[in-house]
Coordinates of C-alpha atoms and ligand atoms in Angstrom, one line a residue:
X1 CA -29.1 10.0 -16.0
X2 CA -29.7 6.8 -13.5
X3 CA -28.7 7.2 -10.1
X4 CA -25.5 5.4 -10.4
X5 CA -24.0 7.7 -12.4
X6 CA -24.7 10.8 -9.8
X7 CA -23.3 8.8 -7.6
X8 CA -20.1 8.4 -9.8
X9 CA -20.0 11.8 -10.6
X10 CA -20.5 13.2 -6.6
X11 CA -17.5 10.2 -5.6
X12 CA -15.4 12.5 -8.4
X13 CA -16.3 15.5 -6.8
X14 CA -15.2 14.6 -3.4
X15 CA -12.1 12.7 -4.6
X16 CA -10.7 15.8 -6.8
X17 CA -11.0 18.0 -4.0
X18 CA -9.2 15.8 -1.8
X19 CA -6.4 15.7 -4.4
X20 CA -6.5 19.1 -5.1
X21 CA -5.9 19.9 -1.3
X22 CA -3.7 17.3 -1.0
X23 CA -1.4 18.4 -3.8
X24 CA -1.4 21.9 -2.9
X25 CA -0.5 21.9 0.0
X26 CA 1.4 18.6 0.7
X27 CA 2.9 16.1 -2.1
X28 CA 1.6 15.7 -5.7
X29 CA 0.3 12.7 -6.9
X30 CA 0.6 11.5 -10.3
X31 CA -1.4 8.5 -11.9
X32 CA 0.3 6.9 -14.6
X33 CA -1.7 4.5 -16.7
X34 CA 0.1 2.0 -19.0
X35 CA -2.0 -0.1 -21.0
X36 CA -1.8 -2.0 -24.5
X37 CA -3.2 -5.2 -25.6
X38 CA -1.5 -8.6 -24.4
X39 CA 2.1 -9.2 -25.1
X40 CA 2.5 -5.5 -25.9
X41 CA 5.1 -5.6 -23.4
X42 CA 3.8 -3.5 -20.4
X43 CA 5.2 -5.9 -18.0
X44 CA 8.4 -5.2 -18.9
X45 CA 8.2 -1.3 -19.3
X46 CA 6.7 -0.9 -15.6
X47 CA 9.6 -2.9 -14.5
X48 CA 12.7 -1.1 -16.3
X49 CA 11.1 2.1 -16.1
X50 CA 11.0 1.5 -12.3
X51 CA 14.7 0.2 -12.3
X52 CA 15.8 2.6 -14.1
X53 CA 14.3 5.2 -11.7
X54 CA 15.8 3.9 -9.0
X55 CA 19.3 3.6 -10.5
X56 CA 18.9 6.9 -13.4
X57 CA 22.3 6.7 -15.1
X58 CA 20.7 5.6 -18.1
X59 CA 18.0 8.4 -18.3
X60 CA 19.9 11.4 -18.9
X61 CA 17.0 12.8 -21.4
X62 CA 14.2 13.2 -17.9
X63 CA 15.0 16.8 -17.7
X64 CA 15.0 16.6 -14.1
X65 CA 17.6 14.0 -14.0
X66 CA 19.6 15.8 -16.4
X67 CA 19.5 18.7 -14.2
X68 CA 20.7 17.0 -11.4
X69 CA 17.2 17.6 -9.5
X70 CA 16.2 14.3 -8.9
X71 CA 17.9 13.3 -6.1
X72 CA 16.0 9.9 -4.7
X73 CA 13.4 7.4 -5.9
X74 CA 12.4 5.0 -3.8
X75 CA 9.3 2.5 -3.5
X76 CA 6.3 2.7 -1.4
X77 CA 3.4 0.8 0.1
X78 CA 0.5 2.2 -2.8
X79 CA -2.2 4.4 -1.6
X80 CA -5.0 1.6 -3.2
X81 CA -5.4 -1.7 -0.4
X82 CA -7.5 -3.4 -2.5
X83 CA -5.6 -3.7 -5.5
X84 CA -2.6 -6.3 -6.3
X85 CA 0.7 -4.8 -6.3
X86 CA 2.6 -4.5 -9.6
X87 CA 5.1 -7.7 -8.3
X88 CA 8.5 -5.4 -9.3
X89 CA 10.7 -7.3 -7.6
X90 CA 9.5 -10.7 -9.3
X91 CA 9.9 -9.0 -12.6
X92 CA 13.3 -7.4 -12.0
X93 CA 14.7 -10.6 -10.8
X94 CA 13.3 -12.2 -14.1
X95 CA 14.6 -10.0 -16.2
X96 CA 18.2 -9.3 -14.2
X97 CA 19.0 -12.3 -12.3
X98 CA 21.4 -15.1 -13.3
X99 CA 19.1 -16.6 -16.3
X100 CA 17.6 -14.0 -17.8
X101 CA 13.5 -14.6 -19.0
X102 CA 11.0 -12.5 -19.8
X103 CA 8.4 -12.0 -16.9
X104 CA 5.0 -13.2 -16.9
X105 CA 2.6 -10.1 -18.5
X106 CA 0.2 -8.9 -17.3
X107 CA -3.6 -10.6 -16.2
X108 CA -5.3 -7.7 -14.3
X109 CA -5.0 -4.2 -12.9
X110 CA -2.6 -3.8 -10.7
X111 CA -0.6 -0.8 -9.1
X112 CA 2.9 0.2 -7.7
X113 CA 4.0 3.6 -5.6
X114 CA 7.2 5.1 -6.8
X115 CA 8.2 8.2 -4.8
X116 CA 10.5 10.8 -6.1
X117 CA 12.9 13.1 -4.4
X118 CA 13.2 16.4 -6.6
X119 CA 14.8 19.9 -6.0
X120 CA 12.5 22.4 -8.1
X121 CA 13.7 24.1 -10.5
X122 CA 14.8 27.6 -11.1
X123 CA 15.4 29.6 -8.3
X124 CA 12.5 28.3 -6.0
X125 CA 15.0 25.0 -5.9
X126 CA 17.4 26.4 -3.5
X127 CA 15.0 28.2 -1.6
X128 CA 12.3 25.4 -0.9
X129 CA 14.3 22.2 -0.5
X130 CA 13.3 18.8 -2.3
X131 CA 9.8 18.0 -3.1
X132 CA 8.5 14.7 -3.3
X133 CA 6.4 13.7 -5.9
X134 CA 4.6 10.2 -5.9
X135 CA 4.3 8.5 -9.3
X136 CA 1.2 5.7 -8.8
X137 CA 2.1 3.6 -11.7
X138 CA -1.5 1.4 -12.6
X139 CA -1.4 -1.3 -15.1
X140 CA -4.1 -2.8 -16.6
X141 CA -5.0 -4.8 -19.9
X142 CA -5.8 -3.1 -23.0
X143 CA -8.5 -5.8 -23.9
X144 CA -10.6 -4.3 -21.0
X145 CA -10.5 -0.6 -22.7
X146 CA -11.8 -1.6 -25.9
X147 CA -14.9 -2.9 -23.9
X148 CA -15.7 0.9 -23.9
X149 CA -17.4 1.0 -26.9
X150 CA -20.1 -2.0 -25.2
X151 CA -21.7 0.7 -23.5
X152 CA -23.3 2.0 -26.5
X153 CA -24.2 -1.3 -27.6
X154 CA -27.3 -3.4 -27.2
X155 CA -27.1 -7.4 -27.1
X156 CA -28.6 -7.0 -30.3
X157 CA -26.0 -5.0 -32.3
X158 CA -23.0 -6.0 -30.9
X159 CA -24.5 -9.6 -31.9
X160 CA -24.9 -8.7 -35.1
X161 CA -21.6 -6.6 -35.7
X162 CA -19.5 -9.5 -34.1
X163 CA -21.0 -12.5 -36.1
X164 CA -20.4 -10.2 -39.3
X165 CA -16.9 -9.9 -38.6
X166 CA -16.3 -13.1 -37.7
X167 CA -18.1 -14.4 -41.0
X168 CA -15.3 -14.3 -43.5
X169 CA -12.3 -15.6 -40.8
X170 CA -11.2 -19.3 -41.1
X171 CA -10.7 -19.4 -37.4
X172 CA -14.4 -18.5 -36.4
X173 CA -15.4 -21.7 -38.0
X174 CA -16.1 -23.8 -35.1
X175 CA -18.0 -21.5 -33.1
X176 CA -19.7 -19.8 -36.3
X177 CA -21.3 -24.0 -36.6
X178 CA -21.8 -23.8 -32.9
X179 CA -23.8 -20.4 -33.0
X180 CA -25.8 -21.6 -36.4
X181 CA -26.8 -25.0 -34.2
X182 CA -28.4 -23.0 -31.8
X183 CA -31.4 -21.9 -31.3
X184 CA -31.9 -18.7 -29.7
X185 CA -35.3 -19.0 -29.0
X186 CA -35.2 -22.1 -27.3
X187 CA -35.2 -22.5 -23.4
X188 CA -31.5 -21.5 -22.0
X189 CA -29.6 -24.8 -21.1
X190 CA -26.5 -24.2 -19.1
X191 CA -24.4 -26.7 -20.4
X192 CA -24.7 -25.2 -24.0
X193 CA -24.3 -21.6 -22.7
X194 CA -21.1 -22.6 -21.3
X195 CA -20.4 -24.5 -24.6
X196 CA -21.2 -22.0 -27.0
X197 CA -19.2 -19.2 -24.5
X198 CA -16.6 -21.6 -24.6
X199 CA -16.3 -21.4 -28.3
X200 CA -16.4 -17.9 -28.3
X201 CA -13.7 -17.4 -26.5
X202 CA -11.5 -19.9 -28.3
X203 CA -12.0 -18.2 -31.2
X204 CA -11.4 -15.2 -29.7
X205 CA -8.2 -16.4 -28.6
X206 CA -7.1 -16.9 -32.0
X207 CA -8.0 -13.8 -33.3
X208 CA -5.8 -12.5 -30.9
X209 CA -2.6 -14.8 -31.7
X210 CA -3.4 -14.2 -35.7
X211 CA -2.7 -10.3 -34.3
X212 CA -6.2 -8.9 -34.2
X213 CA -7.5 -6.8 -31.9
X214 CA -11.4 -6.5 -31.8
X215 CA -11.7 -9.0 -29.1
X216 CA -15.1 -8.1 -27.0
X217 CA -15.2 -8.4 -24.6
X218 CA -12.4 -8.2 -23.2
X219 CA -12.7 -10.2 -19.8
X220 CA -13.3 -13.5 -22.4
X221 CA -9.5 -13.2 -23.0
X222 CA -8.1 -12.2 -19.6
X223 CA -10.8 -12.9 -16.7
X224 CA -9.2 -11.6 -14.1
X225 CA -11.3 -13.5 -11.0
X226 CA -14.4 -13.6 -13.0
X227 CA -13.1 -16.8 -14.9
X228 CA -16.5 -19.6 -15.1
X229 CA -19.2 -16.7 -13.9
X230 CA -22.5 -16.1 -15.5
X231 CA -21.3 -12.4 -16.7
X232 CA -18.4 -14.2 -18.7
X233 CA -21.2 -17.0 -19.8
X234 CA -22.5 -15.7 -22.8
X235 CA -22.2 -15.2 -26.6
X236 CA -23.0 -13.7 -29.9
X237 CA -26.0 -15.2 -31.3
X238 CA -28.4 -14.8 -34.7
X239 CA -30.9 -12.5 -34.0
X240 CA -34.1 -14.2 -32.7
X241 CA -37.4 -12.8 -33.9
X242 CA -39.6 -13.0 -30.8
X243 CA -37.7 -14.5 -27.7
X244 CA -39.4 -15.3 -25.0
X245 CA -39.0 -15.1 -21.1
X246 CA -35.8 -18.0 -20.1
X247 CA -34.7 -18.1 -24.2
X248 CA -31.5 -18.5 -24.7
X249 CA -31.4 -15.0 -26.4
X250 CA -33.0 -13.3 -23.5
X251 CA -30.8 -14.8 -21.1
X252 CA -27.5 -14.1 -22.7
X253 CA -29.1 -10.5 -23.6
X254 CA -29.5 -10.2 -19.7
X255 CA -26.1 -11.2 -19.2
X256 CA -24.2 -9.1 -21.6
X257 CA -26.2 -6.1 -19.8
X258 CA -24.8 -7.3 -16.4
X259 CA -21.2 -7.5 -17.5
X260 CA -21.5 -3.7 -18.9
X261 CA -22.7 -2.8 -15.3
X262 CA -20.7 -5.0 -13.2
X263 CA -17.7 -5.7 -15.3
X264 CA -16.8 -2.6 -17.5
X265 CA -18.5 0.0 -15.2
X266 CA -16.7 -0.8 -12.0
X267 CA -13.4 -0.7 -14.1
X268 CA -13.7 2.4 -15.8
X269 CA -15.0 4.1 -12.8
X270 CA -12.4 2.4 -10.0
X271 CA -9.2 2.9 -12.2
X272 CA -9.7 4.8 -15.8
X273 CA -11.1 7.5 -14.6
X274 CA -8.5 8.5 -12.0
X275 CA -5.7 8.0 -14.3
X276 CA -3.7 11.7 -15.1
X277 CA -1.7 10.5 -17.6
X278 CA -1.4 7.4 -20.0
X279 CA 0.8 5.5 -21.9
X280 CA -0.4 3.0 -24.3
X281 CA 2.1 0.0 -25.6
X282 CA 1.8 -1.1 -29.3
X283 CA 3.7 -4.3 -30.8
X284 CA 3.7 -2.3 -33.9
X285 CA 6.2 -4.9 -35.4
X286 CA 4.5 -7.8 -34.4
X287 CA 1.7 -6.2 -36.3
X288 CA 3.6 -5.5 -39.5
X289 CA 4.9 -9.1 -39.4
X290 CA 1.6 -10.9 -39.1
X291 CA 0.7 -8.8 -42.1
X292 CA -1.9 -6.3 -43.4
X293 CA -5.0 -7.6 -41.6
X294 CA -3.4 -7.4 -38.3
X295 CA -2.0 -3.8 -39.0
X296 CA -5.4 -2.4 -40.1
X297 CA -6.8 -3.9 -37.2
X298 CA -4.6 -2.3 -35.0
X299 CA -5.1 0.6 -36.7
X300 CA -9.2 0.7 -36.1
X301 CA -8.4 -0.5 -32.3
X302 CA -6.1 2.6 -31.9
X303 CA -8.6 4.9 -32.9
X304 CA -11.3 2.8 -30.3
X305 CA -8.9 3.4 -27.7
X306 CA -8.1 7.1 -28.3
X307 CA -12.4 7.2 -28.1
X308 CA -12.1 6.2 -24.9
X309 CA -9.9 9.2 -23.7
X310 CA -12.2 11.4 -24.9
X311 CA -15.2 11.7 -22.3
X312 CA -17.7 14.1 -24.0
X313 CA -18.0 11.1 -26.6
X314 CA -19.7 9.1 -23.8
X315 CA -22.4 9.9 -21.5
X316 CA -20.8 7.3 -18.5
X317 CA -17.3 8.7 -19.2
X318 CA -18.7 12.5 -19.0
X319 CA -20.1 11.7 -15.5
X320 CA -17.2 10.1 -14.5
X321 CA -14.4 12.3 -15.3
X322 CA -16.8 15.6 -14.4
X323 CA -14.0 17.9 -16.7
X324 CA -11.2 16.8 -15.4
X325 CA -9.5 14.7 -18.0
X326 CA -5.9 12.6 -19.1
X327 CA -3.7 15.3 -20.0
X328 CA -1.1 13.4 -21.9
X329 CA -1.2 9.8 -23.8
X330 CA 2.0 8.2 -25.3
X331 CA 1.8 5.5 -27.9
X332 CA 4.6 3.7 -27.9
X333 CA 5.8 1.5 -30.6
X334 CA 7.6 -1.2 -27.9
X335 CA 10.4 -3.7 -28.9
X336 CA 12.2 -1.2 -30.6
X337 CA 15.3 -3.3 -30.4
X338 CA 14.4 -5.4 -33.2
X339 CA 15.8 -2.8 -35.5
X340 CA 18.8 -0.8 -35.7
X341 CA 18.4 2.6 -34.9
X342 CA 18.9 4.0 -38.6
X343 CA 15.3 2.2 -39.0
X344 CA 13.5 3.4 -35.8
X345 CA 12.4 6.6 -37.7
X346 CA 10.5 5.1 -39.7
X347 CA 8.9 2.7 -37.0
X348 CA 8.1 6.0 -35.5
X349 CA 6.4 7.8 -38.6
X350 CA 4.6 4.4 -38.6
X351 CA 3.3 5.1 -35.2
X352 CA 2.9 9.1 -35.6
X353 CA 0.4 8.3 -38.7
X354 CA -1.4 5.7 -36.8
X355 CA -2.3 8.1 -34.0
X356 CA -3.0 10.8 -36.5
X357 CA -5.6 8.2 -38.4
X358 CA -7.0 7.2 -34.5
X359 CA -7.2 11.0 -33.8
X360 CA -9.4 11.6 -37.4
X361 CA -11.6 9.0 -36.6
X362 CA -11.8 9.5 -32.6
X363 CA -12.9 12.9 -33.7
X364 CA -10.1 13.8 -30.9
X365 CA -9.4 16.9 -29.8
X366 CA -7.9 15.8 -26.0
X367 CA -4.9 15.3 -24.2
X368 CA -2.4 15.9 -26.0
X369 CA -0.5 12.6 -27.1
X370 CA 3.1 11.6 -29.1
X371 CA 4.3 9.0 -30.7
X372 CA 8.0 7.4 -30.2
X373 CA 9.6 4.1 -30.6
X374 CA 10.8 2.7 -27.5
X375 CA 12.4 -1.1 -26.2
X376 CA 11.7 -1.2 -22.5
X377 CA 14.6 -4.0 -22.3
X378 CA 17.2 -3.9 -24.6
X379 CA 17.7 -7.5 -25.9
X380 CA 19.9 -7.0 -28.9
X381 CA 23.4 -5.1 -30.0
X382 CA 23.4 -3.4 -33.6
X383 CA 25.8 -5.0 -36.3
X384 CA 26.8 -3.9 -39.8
X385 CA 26.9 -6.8 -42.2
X386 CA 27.7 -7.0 -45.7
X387 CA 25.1 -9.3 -48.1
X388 CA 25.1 -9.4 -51.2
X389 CA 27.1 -6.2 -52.1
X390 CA 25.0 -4.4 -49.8
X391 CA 25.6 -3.4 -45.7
X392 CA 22.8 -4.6 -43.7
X393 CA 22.2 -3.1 -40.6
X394 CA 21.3 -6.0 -38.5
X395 CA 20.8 -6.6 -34.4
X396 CA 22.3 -9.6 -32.5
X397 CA 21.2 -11.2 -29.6
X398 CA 20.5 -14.6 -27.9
X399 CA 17.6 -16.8 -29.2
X400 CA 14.8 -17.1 -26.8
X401 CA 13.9 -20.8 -27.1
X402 CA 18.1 -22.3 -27.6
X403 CA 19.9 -19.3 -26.2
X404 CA 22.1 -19.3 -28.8
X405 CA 23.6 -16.1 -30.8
X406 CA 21.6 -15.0 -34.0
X407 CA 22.0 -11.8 -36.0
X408 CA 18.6 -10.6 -37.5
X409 CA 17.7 -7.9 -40.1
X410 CA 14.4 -8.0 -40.0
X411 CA 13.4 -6.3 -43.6
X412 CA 13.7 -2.7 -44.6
X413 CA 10.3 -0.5 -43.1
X414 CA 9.4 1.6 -45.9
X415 CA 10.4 5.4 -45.3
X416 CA 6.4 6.4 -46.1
X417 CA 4.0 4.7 -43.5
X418 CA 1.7 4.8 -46.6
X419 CA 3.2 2.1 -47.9
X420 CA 2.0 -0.5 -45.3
X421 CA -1.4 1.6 -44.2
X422 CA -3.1 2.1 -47.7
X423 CA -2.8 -1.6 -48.6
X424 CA -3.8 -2.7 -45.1
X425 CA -6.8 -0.6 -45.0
X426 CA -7.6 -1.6 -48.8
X427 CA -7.7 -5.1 -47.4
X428 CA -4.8 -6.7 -48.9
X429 CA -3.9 -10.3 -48.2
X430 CA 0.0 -9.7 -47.5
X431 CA 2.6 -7.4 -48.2
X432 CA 3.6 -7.0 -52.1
X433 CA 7.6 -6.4 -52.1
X434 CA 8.6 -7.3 -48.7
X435 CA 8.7 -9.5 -45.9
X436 CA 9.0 -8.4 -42.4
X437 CA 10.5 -11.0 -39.8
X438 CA 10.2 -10.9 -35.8
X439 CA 12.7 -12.8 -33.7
X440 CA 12.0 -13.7 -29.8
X441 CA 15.5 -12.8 -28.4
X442 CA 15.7 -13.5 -24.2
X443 CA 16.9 -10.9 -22.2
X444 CA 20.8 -10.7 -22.5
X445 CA 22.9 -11.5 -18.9
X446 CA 23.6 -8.1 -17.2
X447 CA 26.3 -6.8 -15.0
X448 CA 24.7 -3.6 -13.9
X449 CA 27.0 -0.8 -12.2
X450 CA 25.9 0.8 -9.0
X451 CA 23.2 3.2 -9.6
X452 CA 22.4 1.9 -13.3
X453 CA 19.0 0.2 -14.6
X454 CA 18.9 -2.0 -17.2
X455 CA 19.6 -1.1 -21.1
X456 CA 16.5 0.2 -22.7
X457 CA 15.9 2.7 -25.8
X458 CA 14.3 6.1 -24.8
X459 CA 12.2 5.3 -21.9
X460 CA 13.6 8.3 -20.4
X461 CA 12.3 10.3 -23.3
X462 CA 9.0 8.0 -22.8
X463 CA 9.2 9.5 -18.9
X464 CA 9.7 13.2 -20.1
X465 CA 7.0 13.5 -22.5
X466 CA 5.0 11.6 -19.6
X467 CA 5.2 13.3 -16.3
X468 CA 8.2 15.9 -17.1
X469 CA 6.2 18.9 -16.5
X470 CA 5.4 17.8 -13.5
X471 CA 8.6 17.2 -12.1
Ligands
GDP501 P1 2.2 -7.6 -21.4 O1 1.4 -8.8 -21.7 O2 1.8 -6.4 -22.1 O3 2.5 -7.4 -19.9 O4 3.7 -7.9 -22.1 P2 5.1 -8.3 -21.5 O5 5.7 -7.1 -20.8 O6 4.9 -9.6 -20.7 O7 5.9 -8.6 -22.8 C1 5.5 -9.6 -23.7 C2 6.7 -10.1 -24.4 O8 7.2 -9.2 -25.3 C3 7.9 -10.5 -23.5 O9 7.7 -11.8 -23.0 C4 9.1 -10.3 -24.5 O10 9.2 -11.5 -25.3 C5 8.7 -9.2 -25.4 N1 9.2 -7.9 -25.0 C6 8.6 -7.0 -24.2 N2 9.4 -5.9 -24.1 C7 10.5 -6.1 -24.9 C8 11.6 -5.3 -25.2 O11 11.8 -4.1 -24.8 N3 12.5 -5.8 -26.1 C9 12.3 -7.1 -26.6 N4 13.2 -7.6 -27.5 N5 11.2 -7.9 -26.3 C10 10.3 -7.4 -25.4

């Protein structure tokens, strides 16, 4: 064990206690995570789920509300100073105001307070009065989660297992000619560190638009403040048989060490460890439309990120979370609104066997997690139209880039998940008997009624699985 990590683990030790006094004795605090790669739409979710707190007319499934317990949310100044605030009322007025757009997503951690108001139940209720119970909502980039499974890694073998990967993929081309001109052994030149870094990330980028997900590390993509620095300076490069002191291998070797210790470290330790419970956003559809690649790979990042709740796998983790551990994950399936709701079944059973497949290969026995199809933001209405002899159950709502009505059936999802995992894990090239379409729709104009949010599907089932207990 190196000292660092007793000092982790004795910063734990003091911090739990204080929570534990805290929460006994005054009000409970509970960390929410929400996480999923970019574009999963966790931007949005933090935003309506925080609307629709504060106006809950549209969450009669949060037992509490349902109950008529929870009597007041309201926001305050977070408990963190030194992280950015989740920018709610930017969002809100994106999403709400006169011309509706989607919000910018998310670049970096960031945090919002949202206090609640709640009579307990049973009994104890009327004795005790309202509680309040404060709901620390922290959201942060998937990307920088999957850099987890660095730790484990030397320069050496994540070398190797990237370049292998990116072998067969059309889009690594460039920087696969960039890495073969280089020598690794020669004397490190800055101006081709930063080139061949540069190339790493573009193709990293694309990876990421063609809908894959095993983009290390994760800061390439979204940099946060570290954008241009020597940790973020490096590459994947052939093995070199005896570098020397200054080599280009060495150097980049050197570097990938310090962005595991000052990058990923500092994260997991600062935020991931103190989160109680998580949800994690999937663009399941957006997988299933870019086709089986992108679904398998979703599939294998899944089961990386269920690792990663699962801190006897990991010496760091262990130290960090000292036993105390997330005691419920979500995965949501977001953008729900796509389909109409006689399909959303099978989007779940999608999701349900895709956490069962992370949960095999995690070797996870954890928190304990669910699966549910969810749209933060309800873009679309549900229409019935007749084709062909046949009803379609379609959605309608306003094209993102003309704003002008469409109606969208975006293909049947087969009732068995097996039918899109098998082939996508047997490496097929694209789906045999069907196509399956996405649609950017913007956010339909609202006229929200005193004390509602804005339309979503089951986020207040979302909330209940989440923090319910609790409240
Ligand atoms: P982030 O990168 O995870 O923060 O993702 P965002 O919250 O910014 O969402 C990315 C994009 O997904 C948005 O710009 C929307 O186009 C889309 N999106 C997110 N949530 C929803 C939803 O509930 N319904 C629909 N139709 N689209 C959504």
């Amino acid at each position: 064990m190196i000292l660092g990590d007793i000092a982790d683990g004795l910063t734990r030790v003091a911090e739990s206690t204080r929570n534990t006094v805290s929460e006994a004795f005054f009000e409970p605090v509970i960390r929410i995570g929400v996480t999923g790669l970019s574009r999963a739409g966790k931007t949005v979710f933090i935003t309506s789920l925080v609307a629709n707190l504060i106006g809950r007319a549209r969450m009669p499934a949060l037992q509490a509300q349902g109950e008529g317990r929870l009597q007041m949310a309201y926001l305050q100044p977070q408990p963190d100073d030194t992280v950015p605030r989740f920018d709610y009322e930017t969002h809100l007025a994106a999403l709400t105001g006169p011309d509706p757009h989607w919000p910018d997503g998310t670049r970096t951690v960031s945090e919002l307070r949202l206090s609640l108001r709640v009579l307990p139940s049973g009994l104890l209720g009327g004795l005790s009065g309202p509680r309040t119970i404060h709901l620390d909502i922290v959201d942060y980039p998937g990307e920088w989660l999957l850099d987890l499974s660095l730790l484990d890694k030397s320069y050496r073998e994540w070398s190797e297992e990237t370049l292998a990967r990116a072998r067969p993929r059309e889009i690594a081309g460039p920087f696969l000619q960039a890495v073969e001109a280089a020598d690794p052994s020669a004397r490190l030149d800055e101006p081709e560190a930063k080139a061949l870094a540069a190339a790493y990330a573009a193709y990293l980028t694309q990876a990421r638009e063609a809908g894959l997900s095993d983009c290390t590390p994760g800061r390439f993509l979204l940099p946060g403040d570290l954008a241009g620095s020597p940790v973020l300076t490096f590459a994947p490069l052939t093995v070199a048989d005896t570098p020397r002191r200054g080599s280009l291998w060495r150097e980049f070797d050197r570097r990938f060490e310090a962005y595991k210790r000052e990058v990923v470290k500092p994260f997991f330790r600062e935020h991931f460890a103190r989160i109680d419970r998580q949800v994690v956003l999937v663009d399941a559809l957006g997988a299933i439309h870019a086709g089986p690649a992108a679904l398998d790979d979703l599939r294998q990042a899944m089961g990386d990120i269920l690792g990663a709740f699962r801190p006897g796998r990991n010496a760091f983790l262990s130290q960090l979370f000292l036993g105390k551990r997330v005691e419920k994950i979500l995965f949501a399936a977001t953008k729900a609104d796509h389909l109409h709701h006689s399909q959303h079944p099978r989007l779940t059973a999608i999701m349900e066997a895709l956490v069962a497949d992370a949960k095999a290969r995690a070797d996870y026995a954890g928190a304990a997690t669910e699966a549910m199809s969810i749209a933060a933001l309800r873009a679309t209405t549900e229409d019935e139209v007749a084709h062909e002899g046949r009803t379609l159950p379609m959605v309608r709502g306003l094209l993102k880039e003309t704003g002008k009505p469409a109606a969208f059936y975006p293909g049947e999802l087969p009732e068995d998940p097996s039918h899109l995992l098998t082939p996508a894990r047997q490496g097929a090239e694209r789906w045999l008997d069907a196509d399956y379409a996405i649609m950017d729709f913007a956010p339909r104009p609202l006229t929200l009624k005193p004390g509602e949010g804005p339309p979503h599907i089951r986020l207040d089932r979302a909330l209940q699985f989440l923090v319910g207990d609790r409240l």
